Short mmCIF file of C-alpha atoms in Angstrom, two decimals:
data_model
loop_
_atom_site.label_atom_id
_atom_site.label_comp_id
_atom_site.label_asym_id
_atom_site.label_seq_id
_atom_site.Cartn_x
_atom_site.Cartn_y
_atom_site.Cartn_z
CA UNK A 5 -17.78 -108.73 -45.06
CA UNK A 6 -18.76 -105.79 -47.22
CA UNK A 7 -15.28 -104.18 -46.79
CA UNK A 8 -13.69 -107.47 -47.92
CA UNK A 9 -15.75 -107.53 -51.10
CA UNK A 10 -14.82 -104.01 -51.89
CA UNK A 11 -11.11 -104.70 -51.42
CA UNK A 12 -11.26 -107.77 -53.55
CA UNK A 13 -13.04 -105.73 -56.25
CA UNK A 14 -10.39 -103.09 -56.17
CA UNK A 15 -7.64 -105.60 -56.54
CA UNK A 16 -9.46 -107.16 -59.56
CA UNK A 17 -9.65 -103.77 -61.22
CA UNK A 18 -6.00 -103.09 -60.56
CA UNK A 19 -5.01 -106.38 -62.27
CA UNK A 20 -7.42 -105.63 -65.27
CA UNK A 21 -5.69 -102.15 -65.70
CA UNK A 22 -2.11 -103.69 -65.65
CA UNK A 23 -3.21 -106.31 -68.13
CA UNK A 24 -4.76 -103.55 -70.44
CA UNK A 25 -1.60 -101.42 -70.19
CA UNK A 26 0.61 -104.27 -71.10
CA UNK A 27 -1.61 -105.08 -74.21
CA UNK A 28 -1.42 -101.47 -75.29
CA UNK A 29 2.35 -101.44 -75.05
CA UNK A 30 2.65 -104.61 -77.05
CA UNK A 31 0.21 -103.29 -79.71
CA UNK A 32 2.26 -100.02 -80.04
CA UNK A 33 5.56 -101.92 -80.34
CA UNK A 34 4.04 -104.20 -83.07
CA UNK A 35 2.80 -101.15 -84.98
CA UNK A 36 6.22 -99.47 -84.74
CA UNK A 37 8.01 -102.56 -86.11
CA UNK A 38 5.54 -102.70 -88.91
CA UNK A 39 6.04 -99.07 -89.70
CA UNK A 40 9.85 -99.50 -89.82
CA UNK A 41 9.47 -102.46 -92.30
CA UNK A 42 7.21 -100.38 -94.42
CA UNK A 43 9.68 -97.53 -94.60
CA UNK A 44 12.46 -99.97 -95.62
CA UNK A 45 10.31 -101.43 -98.43
CA UNK A 46 9.44 -97.83 -99.46
CA UNK A 47 13.11 -96.86 -99.64
CA UNK A 48 13.88 -99.83 -101.84
CA UNK A 49 11.00 -98.92 -104.10
CA UNK A 50 12.29 -95.45 -104.45
CA UNK A 51 15.74 -96.74 -105.30
CA UNK A 52 14.26 -98.86 -108.05
CA UNK A 53 12.24 -95.92 -109.45
CA UNK A 54 15.32 -93.60 -109.47
CA UNK A 55 17.34 -96.37 -111.22
CA UNK A 56 14.94 -96.30 -114.11
CA UNK A 57 15.04 -92.43 -114.57
CA UNK A 58 17.26 -91.67 -117.71
CA UNK A 59 20.20 -89.45 -117.28
CA UNK A 60 20.10 -86.27 -119.49
CA UNK A 61 23.76 -85.31 -119.70
CA UNK A 62 27.37 -86.16 -118.58
CA UNK A 63 27.30 -83.45 -115.96
CA UNK A 64 24.35 -84.95 -114.25
CA UNK A 65 25.63 -88.52 -114.67
CA UNK A 66 28.80 -87.59 -112.81
CA UNK A 67 26.82 -86.24 -109.82
CA UNK A 68 24.68 -89.04 -108.27
CA UNK A 69 21.19 -88.00 -107.12
CA UNK A 70 20.98 -87.02 -103.38
CA UNK A 71 18.53 -89.68 -102.62
CA UNK A 72 20.46 -92.54 -104.12
CA UNK A 73 23.69 -91.48 -102.65
CA UNK A 74 22.09 -91.20 -99.09
CA UNK A 75 20.44 -94.61 -99.42
CA UNK A 76 23.63 -96.23 -100.53
CA UNK A 77 25.59 -94.65 -97.73
CA UNK A 78 23.00 -95.92 -95.27
CA UNK A 79 23.52 -99.41 -96.67
CA UNK A 80 27.29 -99.19 -96.35
CA UNK A 81 26.87 -98.35 -92.69
CA UNK A 82 24.75 -101.30 -92.16
CA UNK A 83 21.66 -99.28 -91.04
CA UNK A 84 23.64 -97.85 -88.06
CA UNK A 85 23.62 -94.10 -88.36
CA UNK A 86 23.32 -90.90 -86.23
CA UNK A 87 20.37 -88.62 -86.06
CA UNK A 88 21.86 -86.10 -88.44
CA UNK A 89 22.44 -88.74 -91.17
CA UNK A 90 18.89 -89.99 -90.69
CA UNK A 91 17.57 -86.37 -91.09
CA UNK A 92 19.78 -85.79 -94.18
CA UNK A 93 18.50 -88.97 -95.71
CA UNK A 94 15.01 -88.11 -95.19
CA UNK A 95 15.47 -84.70 -96.83
CA UNK A 96 17.27 -85.90 -99.75
CA UNK A 97 14.62 -88.76 -100.34
CA UNK A 98 11.72 -86.34 -100.21
CA UNK A 99 13.68 -84.01 -102.62
CA UNK A 100 14.59 -86.79 -105.10
CA UNK A 101 10.95 -88.11 -105.35
CA UNK A 102 8.99 -84.92 -105.07
CA UNK A 103 6.85 -86.02 -107.90
CA UNK A 104 5.30 -88.77 -105.82
CA UNK A 105 3.14 -86.29 -103.95
CA UNK A 106 1.39 -86.96 -100.69
CA UNK A 107 2.92 -90.32 -99.95
CA UNK A 108 6.28 -88.82 -99.57
CA UNK A 109 4.80 -85.97 -97.44
CA UNK A 110 3.34 -88.47 -95.12
CA UNK A 111 6.60 -90.27 -94.84
CA UNK A 112 8.41 -86.98 -94.09
CA UNK A 113 5.98 -86.16 -91.21
CA UNK A 114 6.13 -89.73 -89.82
CA UNK A 115 9.96 -89.81 -90.02
CA UNK A 116 10.08 -86.34 -88.24
CA UNK A 117 7.97 -87.72 -85.45
CA UNK A 118 10.39 -90.51 -85.05
CA UNK A 119 13.27 -88.10 -84.78
CA UNK A 120 11.70 -85.73 -82.29
CA UNK A 121 9.80 -88.35 -80.16
CA UNK A 122 10.68 -91.41 -78.40
CA UNK A 123 10.81 -93.52 -81.57
CA UNK A 124 14.28 -92.31 -82.69
CA UNK A 125 16.16 -94.14 -79.97
CA UNK A 126 17.33 -96.85 -82.42
CA UNK A 127 19.09 -94.37 -84.65
CA UNK A 128 20.34 -91.75 -82.09
CA UNK A 129 23.77 -93.12 -81.45
CA UNK A 130 27.18 -91.57 -80.68
CA UNK A 131 29.22 -90.46 -83.76
CA UNK A 132 33.01 -91.01 -83.85
CA UNK A 133 35.33 -88.59 -82.09
CA UNK A 134 37.22 -85.95 -83.92
CA UNK A 135 40.48 -87.67 -83.02
CA UNK A 136 39.33 -90.79 -84.79
CA UNK A 137 38.86 -89.22 -88.23
CA UNK A 138 41.25 -87.51 -90.78
CA UNK A 139 41.52 -83.82 -91.06
CA UNK A 140 39.53 -83.78 -94.32
CA UNK A 141 36.65 -85.52 -92.67
CA UNK A 142 36.45 -83.41 -89.58
CA UNK A 143 34.37 -80.64 -91.35
CA UNK A 144 31.66 -83.11 -92.44
CA UNK A 145 31.73 -84.77 -88.96
CA UNK A 146 31.42 -81.33 -87.24
CA UNK A 147 28.27 -80.63 -89.28
CA UNK A 148 26.78 -84.08 -88.49
CA UNK A 149 27.37 -83.64 -84.74
CA UNK A 150 25.81 -80.00 -84.86
CA UNK A 151 22.74 -81.52 -86.59
CA UNK A 152 22.52 -84.20 -84.16
CA UNK A 153 22.33 -81.74 -81.25
CA UNK A 154 19.41 -80.06 -82.77
CA UNK A 155 17.23 -82.56 -81.02
CA UNK A 156 15.68 -81.11 -77.89
CA UNK A 157 14.73 -83.41 -75.01
CA UNK A 158 12.29 -83.07 -72.19
CA UNK A 159 14.13 -82.66 -68.99
CA UNK A 160 11.12 -82.25 -66.75
CA UNK A 161 10.97 -85.92 -66.53
CA UNK A 162 14.48 -87.01 -65.38
CA UNK A 163 13.79 -90.68 -66.22
CA UNK A 164 12.94 -90.19 -69.80
CA UNK A 165 15.37 -90.81 -72.87
CA UNK A 166 18.42 -91.31 -70.46
CA UNK A 167 20.56 -92.81 -73.21
CA UNK A 168 19.83 -90.18 -75.87
CA UNK A 169 20.46 -87.37 -73.41
CA UNK A 170 23.86 -88.80 -72.56
CA UNK A 171 24.73 -89.22 -76.23
CA UNK A 172 23.85 -85.59 -76.86
CA UNK A 173 25.84 -84.41 -73.93
CA UNK A 174 28.90 -86.29 -75.01
CA UNK A 175 28.52 -84.91 -78.55
CA UNK A 176 28.27 -81.38 -77.19
CA UNK A 177 31.40 -81.81 -75.17
CA UNK A 178 33.13 -83.10 -78.26
CA UNK A 179 32.02 -80.00 -80.19
CA UNK A 180 33.33 -77.71 -77.40
CA UNK A 181 36.62 -79.46 -77.47
CA UNK A 182 36.87 -79.17 -81.29
CA UNK A 183 35.93 -75.49 -81.20
CA UNK A 184 38.93 -74.79 -78.96
CA UNK A 185 41.42 -76.49 -81.35
CA UNK A 186 39.70 -75.78 -84.77
CA UNK A 187 41.98 -74.70 -87.59
CA UNK A 188 40.62 -72.99 -90.66
CA UNK A 189 37.69 -70.60 -91.07
CA UNK A 190 34.11 -71.89 -90.65
CA UNK A 191 32.25 -71.71 -94.02
CA UNK A 192 28.65 -70.49 -94.34
CA UNK A 193 27.10 -73.78 -94.14
CA UNK A 194 28.72 -74.61 -90.86
CA UNK A 195 27.69 -71.22 -89.41
CA UNK A 196 24.16 -71.79 -90.49
CA UNK A 197 23.93 -75.18 -88.88
CA UNK A 198 25.61 -73.89 -85.64
CA UNK A 199 23.15 -70.93 -85.34
CA UNK A 200 20.24 -73.25 -86.08
CA UNK A 201 21.33 -75.72 -83.36
CA UNK A 202 21.97 -72.86 -80.84
CA UNK A 203 18.58 -71.37 -81.53
CA UNK A 204 16.63 -74.69 -81.06
CA UNK A 205 18.30 -75.18 -77.75
CA UNK A 206 18.39 -71.94 -76.03
CA UNK A 207 15.44 -70.06 -77.45
CA UNK A 208 12.65 -71.89 -75.56
CA UNK A 209 9.58 -70.78 -73.82
CA UNK A 210 9.77 -69.57 -70.24
CA UNK A 211 8.04 -71.87 -67.73
CA UNK A 212 7.55 -69.67 -64.68
CA UNK A 213 7.09 -71.54 -61.48
CA UNK A 214 3.74 -70.84 -59.69
CA UNK A 215 3.99 -68.17 -56.99
CA UNK A 216 1.39 -66.78 -54.82
CA UNK A 217 1.21 -63.06 -54.01
CA UNK A 218 1.56 -63.46 -50.17
CA UNK A 219 4.03 -64.07 -47.48
CA UNK A 220 4.89 -67.56 -46.67
CA UNK A 221 6.18 -68.28 -43.04
CA UNK A 222 7.06 -64.64 -42.81
CA UNK A 223 9.49 -64.71 -45.73
CA UNK A 224 8.98 -62.30 -48.71
CA UNK A 225 8.74 -64.12 -52.00
CA UNK A 226 11.34 -61.64 -53.51
CA UNK A 227 13.92 -63.28 -51.30
CA UNK A 228 13.13 -66.87 -52.54
CA UNK A 229 15.77 -69.03 -54.13
CA UNK A 230 15.99 -68.58 -57.85
CA UNK A 231 14.34 -71.21 -60.02
CA UNK A 232 16.88 -73.70 -61.55
CA UNK A 233 16.39 -74.92 -65.10
CA UNK A 234 16.38 -78.74 -64.99
CA UNK A 235 17.83 -78.69 -68.46
CA UNK A 236 20.90 -76.75 -67.41
CA UNK A 237 23.48 -79.69 -67.67
CA UNK A 238 22.83 -79.60 -71.21
CA UNK A 239 22.24 -75.87 -71.86
CA UNK A 240 25.56 -75.12 -70.08
CA UNK A 241 27.48 -77.01 -72.74
CA UNK A 242 25.37 -75.36 -75.47
CA UNK A 243 26.20 -71.96 -74.11
CA UNK A 244 29.90 -72.80 -73.60
CA UNK A 245 29.99 -73.90 -77.30
CA UNK A 246 28.24 -70.79 -78.37
CA UNK A 247 30.60 -68.60 -76.38
CA UNK A 248 33.67 -70.38 -77.88
CA UNK A 249 32.17 -70.01 -81.31
CA UNK A 250 31.70 -66.34 -81.09
CA UNK A 251 35.17 -65.81 -79.44
CA UNK A 252 36.85 -68.11 -81.98
CA UNK A 253 39.33 -66.36 -84.46
CA UNK A 254 38.07 -68.93 -87.03
CA UNK A 255 34.59 -67.22 -87.00
CA UNK A 256 34.43 -64.77 -89.79
CA UNK A 257 32.36 -61.73 -88.84
CA UNK A 258 31.45 -60.91 -92.40
CA UNK A 259 29.89 -64.36 -92.77
CA UNK A 260 28.59 -64.80 -89.33
CA UNK A 261 26.61 -61.55 -89.33
CA UNK A 262 24.29 -62.95 -91.84
CA UNK A 263 23.13 -65.57 -89.37
CA UNK A 264 23.76 -63.79 -86.02
CA UNK A 265 21.45 -60.83 -87.21
CA UNK A 266 19.10 -58.50 -85.59
CA UNK A 267 16.44 -61.03 -85.17
CA UNK A 268 18.83 -63.45 -83.45
CA UNK A 269 20.05 -60.67 -81.15
CA UNK A 270 16.53 -59.64 -80.02
CA UNK A 271 15.80 -63.28 -79.08
CA UNK A 272 19.06 -63.46 -77.27
CA UNK A 273 18.23 -60.37 -75.30
CA UNK A 274 14.83 -61.87 -74.40
CA UNK A 275 16.54 -64.73 -72.78
CA UNK A 276 17.92 -62.38 -70.14
CA UNK A 277 14.59 -62.52 -68.32
CA UNK A 278 15.41 -66.09 -67.40
CA UNK A 279 15.04 -66.98 -63.65
CA UNK A 280 18.17 -69.19 -63.63
CA UNK A 281 21.14 -66.88 -62.68
CA UNK A 282 23.61 -69.36 -64.38
CA UNK A 283 22.06 -68.79 -67.68
CA UNK A 284 22.03 -65.02 -67.24
CA UNK A 285 25.71 -65.15 -66.40
CA UNK A 286 26.52 -66.96 -69.64
CA UNK A 287 24.22 -64.61 -71.61
CA UNK A 288 26.10 -61.57 -70.24
CA UNK A 289 29.37 -62.89 -71.40
CA UNK A 290 28.25 -63.90 -74.84
CA UNK A 291 26.44 -60.47 -75.40
CA UNK A 292 29.58 -58.70 -74.36
CA UNK A 293 31.63 -60.73 -76.97
CA UNK A 294 29.02 -60.11 -79.67
CA UNK A 295 29.03 -56.44 -78.92
CA UNK A 296 32.88 -56.41 -79.15
CA UNK A 297 33.19 -58.51 -82.31
CA UNK A 298 30.24 -57.53 -84.41
CA UNK A 299 30.61 -53.67 -84.60
CA UNK A 300 27.81 -53.44 -87.16
CA UNK A 301 25.29 -54.61 -84.31
CA UNK A 302 26.50 -52.15 -81.69
CA UNK A 303 23.90 -49.31 -82.22
CA UNK A 304 21.07 -51.84 -82.47
CA UNK A 305 22.11 -53.80 -79.23
CA UNK A 306 22.19 -50.39 -77.26
CA UNK A 307 18.77 -49.46 -78.76
CA UNK A 308 17.28 -52.84 -77.87
CA UNK A 309 18.63 -52.77 -74.39
CA UNK A 310 17.14 -49.27 -73.89
CA UNK A 311 13.70 -50.62 -75.03
CA UNK A 312 13.91 -53.39 -72.42
CA UNK A 313 14.73 -50.64 -69.72
CA UNK A 314 11.90 -48.42 -70.85
CA UNK A 315 9.41 -51.24 -70.52
CA UNK A 316 10.81 -52.18 -67.10
CA UNK A 317 10.73 -48.60 -65.79
CA UNK A 318 7.38 -47.35 -67.01
CA UNK A 319 5.31 -50.49 -67.52
CA UNK A 320 6.15 -53.81 -65.68
CA UNK A 321 8.84 -53.11 -63.09
CA UNK A 322 9.51 -56.89 -63.48
CA UNK A 323 12.63 -58.31 -65.20
CA UNK A 324 15.28 -60.72 -64.04
CA UNK A 325 18.24 -59.52 -66.07
CA UNK A 326 18.54 -55.74 -65.48
CA UNK A 327 21.64 -56.26 -63.33
CA UNK A 328 23.28 -58.31 -66.11
CA UNK A 329 22.34 -55.63 -68.71
CA UNK A 330 23.89 -52.93 -66.63
CA UNK A 331 27.01 -54.99 -66.15
CA UNK A 332 27.45 -55.22 -69.85
CA UNK A 333 26.63 -51.51 -70.26
CA UNK A 334 29.37 -50.58 -67.61
CA UNK A 335 32.12 -51.86 -69.81
CA UNK A 336 30.48 -50.38 -72.84
CA UNK A 337 30.39 -46.85 -71.16
CA UNK A 338 33.83 -47.35 -70.09
CA UNK A 339 34.86 -47.50 -73.78
CA UNK A 340 32.97 -44.41 -74.95
CA UNK A 341 35.13 -42.01 -76.88
CA UNK A 342 35.45 -38.40 -75.73
CA UNK A 343 33.74 -35.95 -76.06
CA UNK A 344 30.59 -37.89 -75.30
CA UNK A 345 28.11 -38.13 -78.07
CA UNK A 346 24.70 -36.49 -77.52
CA UNK A 347 23.12 -40.03 -77.84
CA UNK A 348 25.04 -41.31 -74.88
CA UNK A 349 24.16 -38.23 -72.70
CA UNK A 350 20.46 -38.85 -73.60
CA UNK A 351 20.95 -42.42 -72.56
CA UNK A 352 22.04 -41.21 -69.16
CA UNK A 353 19.17 -38.78 -68.66
CA UNK A 354 16.37 -40.80 -70.16
CA UNK A 355 17.29 -44.35 -69.06
CA UNK A 356 19.95 -44.65 -66.32
CA UNK A 357 18.60 -41.95 -64.04
CA UNK A 358 14.98 -43.11 -64.24
CA UNK A 359 16.14 -46.68 -63.34
CA UNK A 360 16.21 -45.33 -59.73
CA UNK A 361 12.46 -45.24 -59.79
CA UNK A 362 11.45 -48.84 -59.40
CA UNK A 363 10.91 -50.30 -56.02
CA UNK A 364 13.25 -53.25 -56.72
CA UNK A 365 16.28 -50.97 -57.03
CA UNK A 366 18.27 -53.06 -54.61
CA UNK A 367 18.38 -55.92 -57.14
CA UNK A 368 20.65 -53.93 -59.56
CA UNK A 369 21.79 -50.84 -57.65
CA UNK A 370 25.48 -51.80 -57.47
CA UNK A 371 25.68 -52.05 -61.26
CA UNK A 372 23.60 -48.94 -61.84
CA UNK A 373 25.69 -46.85 -59.53
CA UNK A 374 28.92 -48.08 -61.37
CA UNK A 375 27.41 -46.92 -64.73
CA UNK A 376 26.52 -43.55 -63.28
CA UNK A 377 30.03 -42.96 -61.86
CA UNK A 378 31.53 -43.95 -65.24
CA UNK A 379 29.69 -40.97 -66.87
CA UNK A 380 30.98 -38.64 -64.30
CA UNK A 381 34.49 -39.89 -64.83
CA UNK A 382 34.16 -39.39 -68.66
CA UNK A 383 32.71 -35.83 -68.23
CA UNK A 384 32.68 -34.19 -64.86
CA UNK A 385 30.26 -31.56 -66.02
CA UNK A 386 27.46 -34.16 -65.93
CA UNK A 387 27.60 -34.26 -62.11
CA UNK A 388 25.02 -31.50 -61.66
CA UNK A 389 22.63 -33.44 -64.04
CA UNK A 390 23.15 -36.61 -62.22
CA UNK A 391 22.64 -35.17 -58.66
CA UNK A 392 19.51 -33.36 -59.65
CA UNK A 393 18.22 -36.56 -61.28
CA UNK A 394 18.80 -38.43 -57.83
CA UNK A 395 16.95 -35.56 -56.06
CA UNK A 396 14.03 -36.02 -58.57
CA UNK A 397 13.62 -39.65 -57.71
CA UNK A 398 14.64 -39.56 -54.09
CA UNK A 399 12.38 -41.91 -51.98
CA UNK A 400 10.02 -40.52 -49.43
CA UNK A 401 8.83 -43.53 -47.47
CA UNK A 402 11.27 -46.24 -48.29
CA UNK A 403 14.14 -46.08 -45.83
CA UNK A 404 16.22 -48.90 -47.23
CA UNK A 405 16.11 -47.41 -50.73
CA UNK A 406 17.08 -44.09 -49.15
CA UNK A 407 20.18 -45.64 -47.72
CA UNK A 408 21.08 -46.86 -51.23
CA UNK A 409 20.67 -43.35 -52.64
CA UNK A 410 22.96 -41.89 -49.90
CA UNK A 411 25.60 -44.51 -50.73
CA UNK A 412 25.48 -43.63 -54.45
CA UNK A 413 25.40 -39.91 -53.65
CA UNK A 414 28.75 -40.31 -51.89
CA UNK A 415 30.35 -41.91 -54.90
CA UNK A 416 28.95 -39.18 -57.08
CA UNK A 417 30.20 -36.42 -54.94
CA UNK A 418 33.60 -37.91 -54.66
CA UNK A 419 34.02 -37.51 -58.36
CA UNK A 420 32.31 -34.01 -58.49
CA UNK A 421 34.35 -30.92 -59.02
CA UNK A 422 33.76 -27.53 -57.19
CA UNK A 423 31.91 -25.66 -59.96
CA UNK A 424 29.32 -28.36 -60.49
CA UNK A 425 28.89 -28.93 -56.76
CA UNK A 426 28.13 -25.18 -56.35
CA UNK A 427 25.31 -25.30 -58.86
CA UNK A 428 23.30 -27.95 -56.99
CA UNK A 429 24.51 -27.79 -53.29
CA UNK A 430 21.46 -25.75 -52.02
CA UNK A 431 18.83 -28.40 -53.12
CA UNK A 432 21.26 -31.24 -52.25
CA UNK A 433 21.80 -30.15 -48.75
CA UNK A 434 18.09 -29.44 -48.05
CA UNK A 435 17.56 -33.17 -48.86
CA UNK A 436 20.63 -34.21 -46.75
CA UNK A 437 19.08 -32.22 -43.85
CA UNK A 438 15.82 -34.10 -44.20
CA UNK A 439 17.84 -37.37 -44.08
CA UNK A 440 19.79 -36.12 -40.89
CA UNK A 441 16.33 -35.52 -39.28
CA UNK A 442 15.06 -38.98 -40.11
CA UNK A 443 13.78 -41.09 -37.24
CA UNK A 444 15.28 -44.12 -39.06
CA UNK A 445 18.57 -44.27 -37.47
CA UNK A 446 20.28 -45.93 -40.54
CA UNK A 447 19.27 -43.09 -42.81
CA UNK A 448 20.56 -40.53 -40.36
CA UNK A 449 23.69 -42.33 -39.65
CA UNK A 450 24.39 -42.87 -43.47
CA UNK A 451 23.96 -39.04 -44.12
CA UNK A 452 26.44 -38.27 -41.19
CA UNK A 453 28.88 -40.68 -42.65
CA UNK A 454 29.30 -38.40 -45.76
CA UNK A 455 31.59 -36.17 -43.53
CA UNK A 456 33.99 -39.16 -43.35
CA UNK A 457 34.84 -38.60 -47.04
CA UNK A 458 37.76 -36.08 -47.31
CA UNK A 459 36.73 -34.77 -50.69
CA UNK A 460 33.13 -34.08 -49.59
CA UNK A 461 34.25 -32.46 -46.35
CA UNK A 462 36.58 -30.25 -48.41
CA UNK A 463 33.76 -29.18 -50.62
CA UNK A 464 31.43 -28.47 -47.58
CA UNK A 465 34.20 -26.38 -45.90
CA UNK A 466 34.60 -24.30 -49.07
CA UNK A 467 30.91 -23.57 -49.07
CA UNK A 468 30.06 -23.58 -45.35
CA UNK A 469 28.37 -20.19 -45.59
CA UNK A 470 25.49 -21.74 -47.58
CA UNK A 471 25.57 -25.27 -46.26
CA UNK A 472 25.77 -24.71 -42.49
CA UNK A 473 22.68 -22.68 -42.15
CA UNK A 474 20.76 -25.32 -44.03
CA UNK A 475 21.81 -28.33 -42.02
CA UNK A 476 22.38 -26.71 -38.54
CA UNK A 477 18.83 -27.16 -37.25
CA UNK A 478 18.99 -30.86 -38.04
CA UNK A 479 22.41 -31.31 -36.41
CA UNK A 480 21.25 -29.39 -33.27
CA UNK A 481 18.02 -31.41 -32.90
CA UNK A 482 19.89 -34.61 -33.28
CA UNK A 483 22.49 -33.59 -30.64
CA UNK A 484 19.70 -32.73 -28.30
CA UNK A 485 16.82 -35.14 -28.83
CA UNK A 486 17.62 -38.09 -31.14
CA UNK A 487 16.81 -41.48 -29.64
CA UNK A 488 19.86 -43.22 -31.15
CA UNK A 489 23.15 -42.75 -29.24
CA UNK A 490 25.26 -43.17 -32.27
CA UNK A 491 23.40 -40.49 -34.41
CA UNK A 492 23.48 -38.23 -31.30
CA UNK A 493 27.22 -38.44 -30.89
CA UNK A 494 27.99 -38.21 -34.61
CA UNK A 495 25.87 -34.99 -34.90
CA UNK A 496 27.76 -33.41 -31.96
CA UNK A 497 31.18 -34.21 -33.62
CA UNK A 498 30.18 -32.64 -36.91
CA UNK A 499 28.94 -29.56 -35.00
CA UNK A 500 32.38 -29.42 -33.26
CA UNK A 501 34.03 -29.59 -36.73
CA UNK A 502 31.99 -26.59 -37.98
CA UNK A 503 32.70 -24.73 -34.69
CA UNK A 504 36.52 -25.25 -35.19
CA UNK A 505 36.38 -24.09 -38.79
CA UNK A 506 34.30 -20.98 -38.42
CA UNK A 507 33.16 -20.25 -34.86
CA UNK A 508 31.46 -16.87 -35.78
CA UNK A 509 29.23 -18.55 -38.40
CA UNK A 510 28.52 -21.39 -35.91
CA UNK A 511 27.39 -18.80 -33.26
CA UNK A 512 25.15 -16.91 -35.84
CA UNK A 513 23.55 -20.22 -36.82
CA UNK A 514 22.99 -21.02 -33.07
CA UNK A 515 21.40 -17.59 -32.47
CA UNK A 516 19.10 -17.99 -35.45
CA UNK A 517 18.20 -21.55 -34.25
CA UNK A 518 17.30 -20.26 -30.73
CA UNK A 519 15.21 -17.47 -32.23
CA UNK A 520 13.35 -19.85 -34.59
CA UNK A 521 12.88 -22.19 -31.72
CA UNK A 522 11.27 -19.47 -29.64
CA UNK A 523 9.02 -18.41 -32.46
CA UNK A 524 8.00 -22.00 -32.85
CA UNK A 525 7.23 -22.19 -29.15
CA UNK A 526 5.20 -19.01 -29.37
CA UNK A 527 3.11 -20.39 -32.25
CA UNK A 528 2.67 -23.69 -30.46
CA UNK A 529 1.45 -21.84 -27.26
CA UNK A 530 -0.96 -19.68 -29.30
CA UNK A 531 -2.42 -22.81 -30.95
CA UNK A 532 -2.89 -24.57 -27.75
CA UNK A 533 -4.62 -21.60 -26.21
CA UNK A 534 -7.00 -21.29 -29.25
CA UNK A 535 -7.85 -24.98 -28.80
CA UNK A 536 -8.44 -24.60 -25.05
CA UNK A 537 -10.72 -21.55 -25.77
CA UNK A 538 -12.64 -23.49 -28.47
CA UNK A 539 -13.18 -26.41 -25.93
CA UNK A 540 -14.46 -24.03 -23.20
CA UNK A 541 -16.96 -22.27 -25.51
CA UNK A 542 -18.09 -25.69 -26.85
CA UNK A 543 -18.66 -27.11 -23.41
CA UNK A 544 -20.83 -23.98 -22.44
CA UNK A 545 -22.90 -24.17 -25.61
CA UNK A 546 -23.13 -27.94 -25.82
CA UNK A 547 -26.96 -27.92 -25.61
CA UNK A 548 -27.46 -24.96 -28.12
CA UNK A 549 -27.20 -25.45 -31.79
CA UNK A 550 -25.43 -22.24 -32.57
CA UNK A 551 -22.32 -21.51 -34.63
CA UNK A 552 -19.26 -20.64 -32.54
CA UNK A 553 -16.78 -17.91 -33.74
CA UNK A 554 -13.24 -17.94 -32.32
CA UNK A 555 -11.27 -14.73 -32.89
#
């Protein structure tokens, strides 16, 4: 019986809550309608006030006031207008009656809340297509459509503002189509509105998805699916419009550079940290077009990307867009003039080579390796600097990263000439010898695969007098004791190659290896004998607290 009463009480509470919510909605709707009526009355009052203001001269009489013209145009349209017209009308009204003070300011704020919130739905309607207007009207329609797209919707809730979102999407698609077939240069006003619209849409706050620093079901979080932005269906069209705007021959660089300035470029570079790979792909293409078209921004773009790299390498080691930055830089490096400037060489030494340091190298290694080889193709004398840089950051305990280094090393050596190779071959092959001796079979196997490259094999043959004594112990130990059969057989094959090239040198290295092995055995036996003697003395004097001296 008690449970039945509780259930009945809960049902009563539910009905009361639904009734209360319905009353609140009705009250809000009533207030909204009253507010709209007050605005219409206020507009008519403003029109009467402006009609009583005397006109000072003929010049002013020939140019109607902004407020009256906007109001009259709204009457001609029968109150049906787009968001851009509504915003223009508001601005002109507040300008024309600036002397009225705080009342107009309040109207401005209330009107803006209608434009940016849910209350603008009545005026946010689709504007005519560019095909439906004459050529002289297309420019004004273009600006109206751009202003209309300045409204940013909330895409976290997919059920909110569906009609307005579709209107905006159709407007954006119309702008993209118009940008493709536009005739005539865009004036400064159009460029200003375009940059403003793009900034409002793409320069937004990052909303990182919550992640815990642990493994989930044995899967590393680094391998998770990338976060997809729910607003991408709209953002993609905005980025496509921006890309076509930058690439358009109708975009005058002299005018556009006043609006696509250093501040805009910095904010654009910040967007490369987006978790959505689709957005980063568009950003990469747009940045490349801006770099190619706006020559005045080129040094600034390179410097800003350098700063992003420095922060990534030496501070955070967290950034989502390093691969895209390197992809852009790969094409930039390819276009460097010869001889290379000192600035570009410093970029190689201070930025590209230290990029091998972070743990997440695998995320961007392919693009980084391409940039490095581009420098060697531009100037082969840089090979020695690059190889020594790789040796400086060579991983010690990370086997997968070591395999990446060996792959990149092969590409570097393939473009290296004999004089540069001879400068660094001793430290290089000491490192390769350590890789050959690795117990991780992939590391040892990848190091042995270097001999499959004809150019590297040729360099090794020419300098075998120095290289073979360094790597012979590793090859011989692999051939005798390595647990992996593939590493074992590859080591034996490389030993046979050296024996066929220079049997005398091979025998000398073998004799030295045997001597060193016997010396190592003697040292090992002596050490074991010392430990055995120590154990015997310790067992005899276990009950006596005396110091023990072993000679």
